[in-house]
Each structure stands twice: as C-alpha cells, then as structure tokens.
CSV table of C-alpha atoms in Angstrom, one decimal:
chain,number,residue,atom,x,y,z
Q,1,UNK,CA,27.6,-52.8,156.4
Q,2,UNK,CA,26.4,-55.2,158.6
Q,3,UNK,CA,24.7,-58.8,158.2
Q,4,UNK,CA,21.3,-58.8,160.2
Q,5,UNK,CA,19.2,-61.9,160.0
Q,6,UNK,CA,20.3,-62.8,156.5
Q,7,UNK,CA,20.2,-59.2,155.1
Q,8,UNK,CA,22.8,-56.9,154.6
Q,9,UNK,CA,22.0,-53.5,156.2
Q,10,UNK,CA,23.7,-50.3,155.5
Q,11,UNK,CA,24.0,-47.4,158.1
Q,12,UNK,CA,24.2,-44.0,157.0
Q,13,UNK,CA,24.7,-40.6,159.2
Q,14,UNK,CA,21.6,-38.2,158.9
Q,15,UNK,CA,21.9,-35.2,156.7
Q,16,UNK,CA,19.9,-32.2,157.1
Q,17,UNK,CA,17.9,-30.8,154.2
Q,18,UNK,CA,15.0,-30.9,152.0
Q,19,UNK,CA,14.7,-32.7,148.7
Q,20,UNK,CA,15.2,-30.4,145.9
Q,21,UNK,CA,12.0,-31.6,144.1
Q,22,UNK,CA,10.2,-30.0,147.1
Q,23,UNK,CA,12.2,-26.6,146.8
Q,24,UNK,CA,10.4,-23.5,145.2
Q,25,UNK,CA,11.2,-21.6,143.5
Q,26,UNK,CA,14.6,-22.9,142.3
Q,27,UNK,CA,16.6,-19.8,141.7
Q,28,UNK,CA,19.7,-19.6,139.6
Q,29,UNK,CA,21.9,-19.9,142.7
Q,30,UNK,CA,20.5,-22.9,143.8
Q,31,UNK,CA,20.8,-24.6,140.5
Q,32,UNK,CA,24.3,-23.4,140.0
Q,33,UNK,CA,25.1,-24.9,143.3
Q,34,UNK,CA,23.8,-28.5,142.1
Q,35,UNK,CA,26.5,-28.1,139.1
Q,36,UNK,CA,29.0,-27.1,141.7
Q,37,UNK,CA,28.5,-30.1,144.0
Q,38,UNK,CA,28.0,-32.7,141.2
Q,39,UNK,CA,31.5,-31.4,139.9
Q,40,UNK,CA,33.1,-32.1,143.2
Q,41,UNK,CA,31.6,-35.3,143.3
Q,42,UNK,CA,32.9,-36.3,139.7
Q,43,UNK,CA,36.2,-35.0,140.5
Q,44,UNK,CA,36.5,-37.0,143.5
Q,45,UNK,CA,35.6,-40.2,141.7
Q,46,UNK,CA,37.9,-39.6,138.5
Q,47,UNK,CA,40.5,-42.0,140.2
Q,48,UNK,CA,38.4,-44.2,141.9
Q,49,UNK,CA,38.4,-47.8,141.0
Q,50,UNK,CA,36.6,-50.9,142.4
Q,51,UNK,CA,35.9,-54.5,141.0
Q,52,UNK,CA,32.0,-53.8,141.4
Q,53,UNK,CA,32.1,-50.8,139.1
Q,54,UNK,CA,31.8,-52.8,135.7
Q,55,UNK,CA,28.3,-53.7,135.5
Q,56,UNK,CA,25.2,-53.6,133.6
Q,57,UNK,CA,22.6,-51.2,135.1
Q,58,UNK,CA,19.2,-50.6,133.3
Q,59,UNK,CA,19.7,-46.8,134.4
Q,60,UNK,CA,23.0,-46.4,132.7
Q,61,UNK,CA,22.5,-44.1,129.6
Q,62,UNK,CA,25.0,-46.3,128.1
Q,63,UNK,CA,22.4,-49.0,128.0
Q,64,UNK,CA,19.4,-47.6,126.3
Q,65,UNK,CA,18.4,-50.8,124.8
Q,66,UNK,CA,17.4,-52.0,128.4
Q,67,UNK,CA,14.7,-49.3,128.4
Q,68,UNK,CA,14.0,-49.3,124.6
Q,69,UNK,CA,12.7,-52.5,124.3
Q,70,UNK,CA,9.5,-51.1,126.3
Q,71,UNK,CA,8.7,-49.0,123.5
Q,72,UNK,CA,5.5,-50.9,122.4
Q,73,UNK,CA,3.9,-49.8,125.5
Q,74,UNK,CA,3.9,-46.3,124.4
Q,75,UNK,CA,1.3,-44.5,121.8
Q,76,UNK,CA,2.5,-43.6,118.6
Q,77,UNK,CA,2.9,-40.2,119.6
Q,78,UNK,CA,4.7,-40.7,122.6
Q,79,UNK,CA,7.0,-43.5,120.7
Q,80,UNK,CA,8.0,-40.5,118.2
Q,81,UNK,CA,8.9,-38.2,121.1
Q,82,UNK,CA,11.5,-40.7,122.6
Q,83,UNK,CA,12.9,-42.3,119.5
Q,84,UNK,CA,14.3,-39.2,118.4
Q,85,UNK,CA,16.4,-38.9,121.3
Q,86,UNK,CA,17.5,-42.7,121.1
Q,87,UNK,CA,18.4,-41.8,117.3
Q,88,UNK,CA,20.6,-38.8,119.0
Q,89,UNK,CA,22.2,-41.4,121.4
Q,90,UNK,CA,23.2,-43.5,118.5
Q,91,UNK,CA,25.1,-40.7,116.9
Q,92,UNK,CA,27.4,-39.9,119.9
Q,93,UNK,CA,30.8,-40.7,119.9
Q,94,UNK,CA,31.4,-42.5,123.0
Q,95,UNK,CA,35.1,-42.9,122.7
Q,96,UNK,CA,35.3,-38.9,122.9
Q,97,UNK,CA,34.2,-38.8,126.3
Q,98,UNK,CA,36.0,-39.3,129.3
Q,99,UNK,CA,34.8,-42.4,131.5
Q,100,UNK,CA,34.8,-42.8,135.3
Q,101,UNK,CA,32.7,-44.0,138.2
Q,102,UNK,CA,29.5,-41.8,138.4
Q,103,UNK,CA,26.9,-41.1,141.1
Q,104,UNK,CA,24.5,-42.3,138.3
Q,105,UNK,CA,21.1,-40.6,139.9
Q,106,UNK,CA,21.1,-37.1,140.9
Q,107,UNK,CA,17.6,-37.0,140.4
Q,108,UNK,CA,15.7,-34.1,142.4
Q,109,UNK,CA,14.5,-36.6,145.0
Q,110,UNK,CA,18.3,-37.5,145.7
Q,111,UNK,CA,19.5,-34.0,146.0
Q,112,UNK,CA,19.3,-32.2,149.2
Q,113,UNK,CA,19.4,-28.5,149.7
Q,114,UNK,CA,20.1,-26.6,153.0
Q,115,UNK,CA,20.3,-22.7,153.2
Q,116,UNK,CA,19.3,-22.5,149.6
Q,117,UNK,CA,22.2,-24.6,148.2
Q,118,UNK,CA,22.6,-28.3,147.6
Q,119,UNK,CA,24.0,-29.7,150.6
Q,120,UNK,CA,24.5,-33.4,149.5
Q,121,UNK,CA,23.4,-35.9,146.9
Q,122,UNK,CA,22.1,-39.2,148.3
Q,123,UNK,CA,21.9,-42.6,147.2
Q,124,UNK,CA,24.8,-44.3,145.6
Q,125,UNK,CA,22.7,-47.4,144.7
Q,126,UNK,CA,23.1,-46.6,140.9
Q,127,UNK,CA,26.8,-45.6,140.8
Q,128,UNK,CA,28.6,-47.2,137.8
Q,129,UNK,CA,31.5,-47.0,135.5
Q,130,UNK,CA,30.1,-45.0,132.5
Q,131,UNK,CA,30.8,-41.6,130.6
Q,132,UNK,CA,31.6,-39.0,133.1
Q,133,UNK,CA,29.3,-36.5,131.7
Q,134,UNK,CA,26.4,-38.8,132.1
Q,135,UNK,CA,26.4,-37.9,135.7
Q,136,UNK,CA,25.8,-34.2,134.7
Q,137,UNK,CA,23.4,-35.1,132.0
Q,138,UNK,CA,21.1,-37.0,134.5
Q,139,UNK,CA,21.1,-34.1,136.9
Q,140,UNK,CA,20.1,-31.8,134.1
Q,141,UNK,CA,17.4,-34.1,133.2
Q,142,UNK,CA,15.6,-33.9,136.5
Q,143,UNK,CA,16.3,-30.0,137.2
Q,144,UNK,CA,14.5,-29.0,133.9
Q,145,UNK,CA,11.4,-30.6,134.4
Q,146,UNK,CA,8.7,-28.1,134.9
Q,147,UNK,CA,11.0,-25.1,134.7
Q,148,UNK,CA,9.9,-21.8,133.0
Q,149,UNK,CA,12.9,-21.7,130.7
Q,150,UNK,CA,14.4,-25.4,131.1
Q,151,UNK,CA,17.2,-24.6,128.9
Q,152,UNK,CA,18.3,-21.7,131.0
Q,153,UNK,CA,18.3,-24.0,134.0
Q,154,UNK,CA,20.2,-26.4,132.0
Q,155,UNK,CA,22.7,-23.6,131.1
Q,156,UNK,CA,23.3,-22.7,134.8
Q,157,UNK,CA,24.0,-26.0,135.9
Q,158,UNK,CA,26.3,-26.8,133.1
Q,159,UNK,CA,28.4,-23.6,133.2
Q,160,UNK,CA,28.7,-23.9,137.2
Q,161,UNK,CA,29.9,-27.6,136.9
Q,162,UNK,CA,32.3,-26.3,134.1
Q,163,UNK,CA,33.8,-23.8,136.3
Q,164,UNK,CA,34.7,-26.5,138.8
Q,165,UNK,CA,35.5,-29.5,136.7
Q,166,UNK,CA,35.8,-28.3,132.9
Q,167,UNK,CA,34.2,-30.2,130.3
Q,168,UNK,CA,35.8,-31.3,126.9
Q,169,UNK,CA,34.0,-30.0,123.7
Q,170,UNK,CA,32.6,-33.4,123.2
Q,171,UNK,CA,31.0,-33.5,126.4
Q,172,UNK,CA,29.4,-29.7,126.2
Q,173,UNK,CA,27.7,-31.4,122.9
Q,174,UNK,CA,26.3,-34.5,124.6
Q,175,UNK,CA,24.9,-33.2,127.7
Q,176,UNK,CA,21.6,-32.1,126.0
Q,177,UNK,CA,20.9,-35.3,124.2
Q,178,UNK,CA,22.1,-37.4,127.0
Q,179,UNK,CA,19.7,-35.7,129.4
Q,180,UNK,CA,16.9,-35.9,127.2
Q,181,UNK,CA,17.9,-39.5,126.5
Q,182,UNK,CA,17.7,-40.3,130.2
Q,183,UNK,CA,14.3,-38.7,130.2
Q,184,UNK,CA,13.2,-40.9,127.3
Q,185,UNK,CA,14.7,-44.0,129.1
Q,186,UNK,CA,12.6,-43.0,132.4
Q,187,UNK,CA,9.4,-42.7,130.6
Q,188,UNK,CA,9.8,-46.1,128.9
Q,189,UNK,CA,10.8,-47.8,132.2
Q,190,UNK,CA,8.1,-45.9,133.9
Q,191,UNK,CA,5.3,-47.6,131.3
Q,192,UNK,CA,6.8,-51.0,131.9
Q,193,UNK,CA,6.3,-50.3,136.0
Q,194,UNK,CA,2.9,-49.0,135.4
Q,195,UNK,CA,1.9,-52.4,134.4
Q,196,UNK,CA,4.4,-54.5,136.6
Q,197,UNK,CA,4.7,-52.4,139.9
Q,198,UNK,CA,1.2,-50.4,139.7
Q,199,UNK,CA,1.2,-50.2,143.3
Q,200,UNK,CA,4.2,-48.4,143.6
Q,201,UNK,CA,3.4,-44.8,143.4
Q,202,UNK,CA,7.0,-43.7,143.4
Q,203,UNK,CA,7.8,-45.6,140.0
Q,204,UNK,CA,5.5,-42.7,138.5
Q,205,UNK,CA,6.8,-39.8,140.3
Q,206,UNK,CA,8.6,-38.4,137.4
Q,207,UNK,CA,6.5,-39.8,134.3
Q,208,UNK,CA,4.2,-36.8,134.2
Q,209,UNK,CA,6.7,-33.9,134.2
Q,210,UNK,CA,8.9,-35.9,131.9
Q,211,UNK,CA,6.4,-36.1,129.2
Q,212,UNK,CA,5.7,-32.5,129.4
Q,213,UNK,CA,9.3,-31.5,129.0
Q,214,UNK,CA,9.8,-34.2,126.1
Q,215,UNK,CA,6.8,-32.6,124.2
Q,216,UNK,CA,7.9,-29.1,125.1
Q,217,UNK,CA,11.3,-29.8,123.7
Q,218,UNK,CA,10.0,-31.6,120.5
Q,219,UNK,CA,10.9,-28.3,118.4
Q,220,UNK,CA,14.6,-28.4,119.8
Q,221,UNK,CA,17.1,-30.1,117.5
Q,222,UNK,CA,18.2,-33.5,119.6
Q,223,UNK,CA,21.6,-34.0,117.3
Q,224,UNK,CA,24.6,-34.2,120.0
Q,225,UNK,CA,26.1,-31.4,117.9
Q,226,UNK,CA,23.4,-29.0,118.8
Q,227,UNK,CA,24.5,-26.3,121.1
Q,228,UNK,CA,20.9,-25.0,121.6
Q,229,UNK,CA,21.4,-25.2,125.2
Q,230,UNK,CA,23.8,-22.5,125.4
Q,231,UNK,CA,21.5,-20.1,123.3
Q,232,UNK,CA,21.0,-16.9,125.3
Q,233,UNK,CA,17.0,-16.7,124.7
Q,234,UNK,CA,16.0,-20.1,124.8
Q,235,UNK,CA,12.3,-19.4,125.6
Q,236,UNK,CA,12.0,-17.1,122.5
Q,237,UNK,CA,13.9,-19.9,120.5
Q,238,UNK,CA,10.9,-22.4,121.3
Q,239,UNK,CA,8.6,-19.9,120.4
Q,240,UNK,CA,9.6,-19.4,117.0
Q,241,UNK,CA,10.2,-23.1,116.4
C-alpha cells in the first residue's frame, strides 16, 4: 500500500480468470470447487488476528439491523418475503458458531474461474471478524441465484466445503437461514441505493435475481433448524409445497 497525492493505493497482481457470474453453465464440479476454495481460505484465516478485524460493517450478517432499517422502502409483499429470514436470523444461537476473520464477500462477481474451477476469490474490502460459517453462507447465497435447482447447488458447495474444513452441526443448520438472510439484507440495501445512488448500476446487479430466489424459496422453512438444503429431491419438494 502506498500513498499517492493524499490517497492510499493498493497494487495487486493480475489474476487470470472469468467472473463466476459470467460462467454458464455452472456445473457441479465448478460449484464444488467454490466450496473447496472458500474452505481453504477460512482454514488459513482461522488463526489470523488484526486490530482492524473488529469493526461494524453493514454487510456483516451479524448486523442485520443496519439493513433492516430500510424495510419501509419495500412493498408489503416484499417485506413479508424478507422479514421471515430476519426472524430466522434472530433464532440463531451465535454463541454455538465458530468465529474468525472471514473474506466476507464471495459473491459471484468476486469469484474468478479458470479452466472450469474457481481459481481465486477477490476483494478483501469486506473482511471482518464474524461467524466463520457466514463466509460459506454468503457464497451460497449468490451461487443459488437463477439456478434450476438452487438447493442442490447449495448442497454441492456445502458438502465440498465440509470435506475440506468440517462444519459443526450448528453451522450446518445455520447455512440456509444465513444465506437467505444475506439476500434479504442485499435487497434492503439495494432498495436504499436505488433512491440514494440511482446512477450506480452495479448497486442493483443482484437485486432482480435475489428477489426471484426469495420468492421461489418462500415455501421452504426458514428456521435455522431446517435441514431442507440436504434433501435429495429439492425441486420435488418445492413443487409439492
């Protein structure tokens, strides 16, 4: 990091790859490699400590209220869709979850793919000390967007992560509600940005697919004890409900 004309500039090496958001189809092997890569990162960060890691960040899933305050900007139907996940968030026993520094933003535009596998996860700007499983939940949230079977995509990522960096029972139960809470936070923040930063198209890049997934997941139980993500026939489950 160097200071240039009163500004701090960070120079990073170029990493070859294509954003996950632009890769199609996202086959099972690719999604599994996302879980593996994130597990490697979280395992490496497990013992990391720095004075700057303890901060209040509006994207940290622990701080739902920073996004929740934008609920009045949503329609009644959309408020109903997101409030169920905020209620599920309140039921999570955070003391039962491991904590560490996490990457904090493994969304599909920060994940680089090369030769059919995840090669790197960029952008450490949202790194923060939080529940370790939040890293997995964030990656899962964006990887589920517009998938033919979003819960199957989730299962692939979680199982690959768990094989490299084993999850506790409490963490496995928390993945789904935390992932959906992240999307609920995202659409609330997007609604605020639509009013305050309407010229910034990137602020809305995930809003439409997030709303589609929130609507689609409405029949699935939102409570943290649910193991619905592990059901083998998730599309049949959604149709039956």
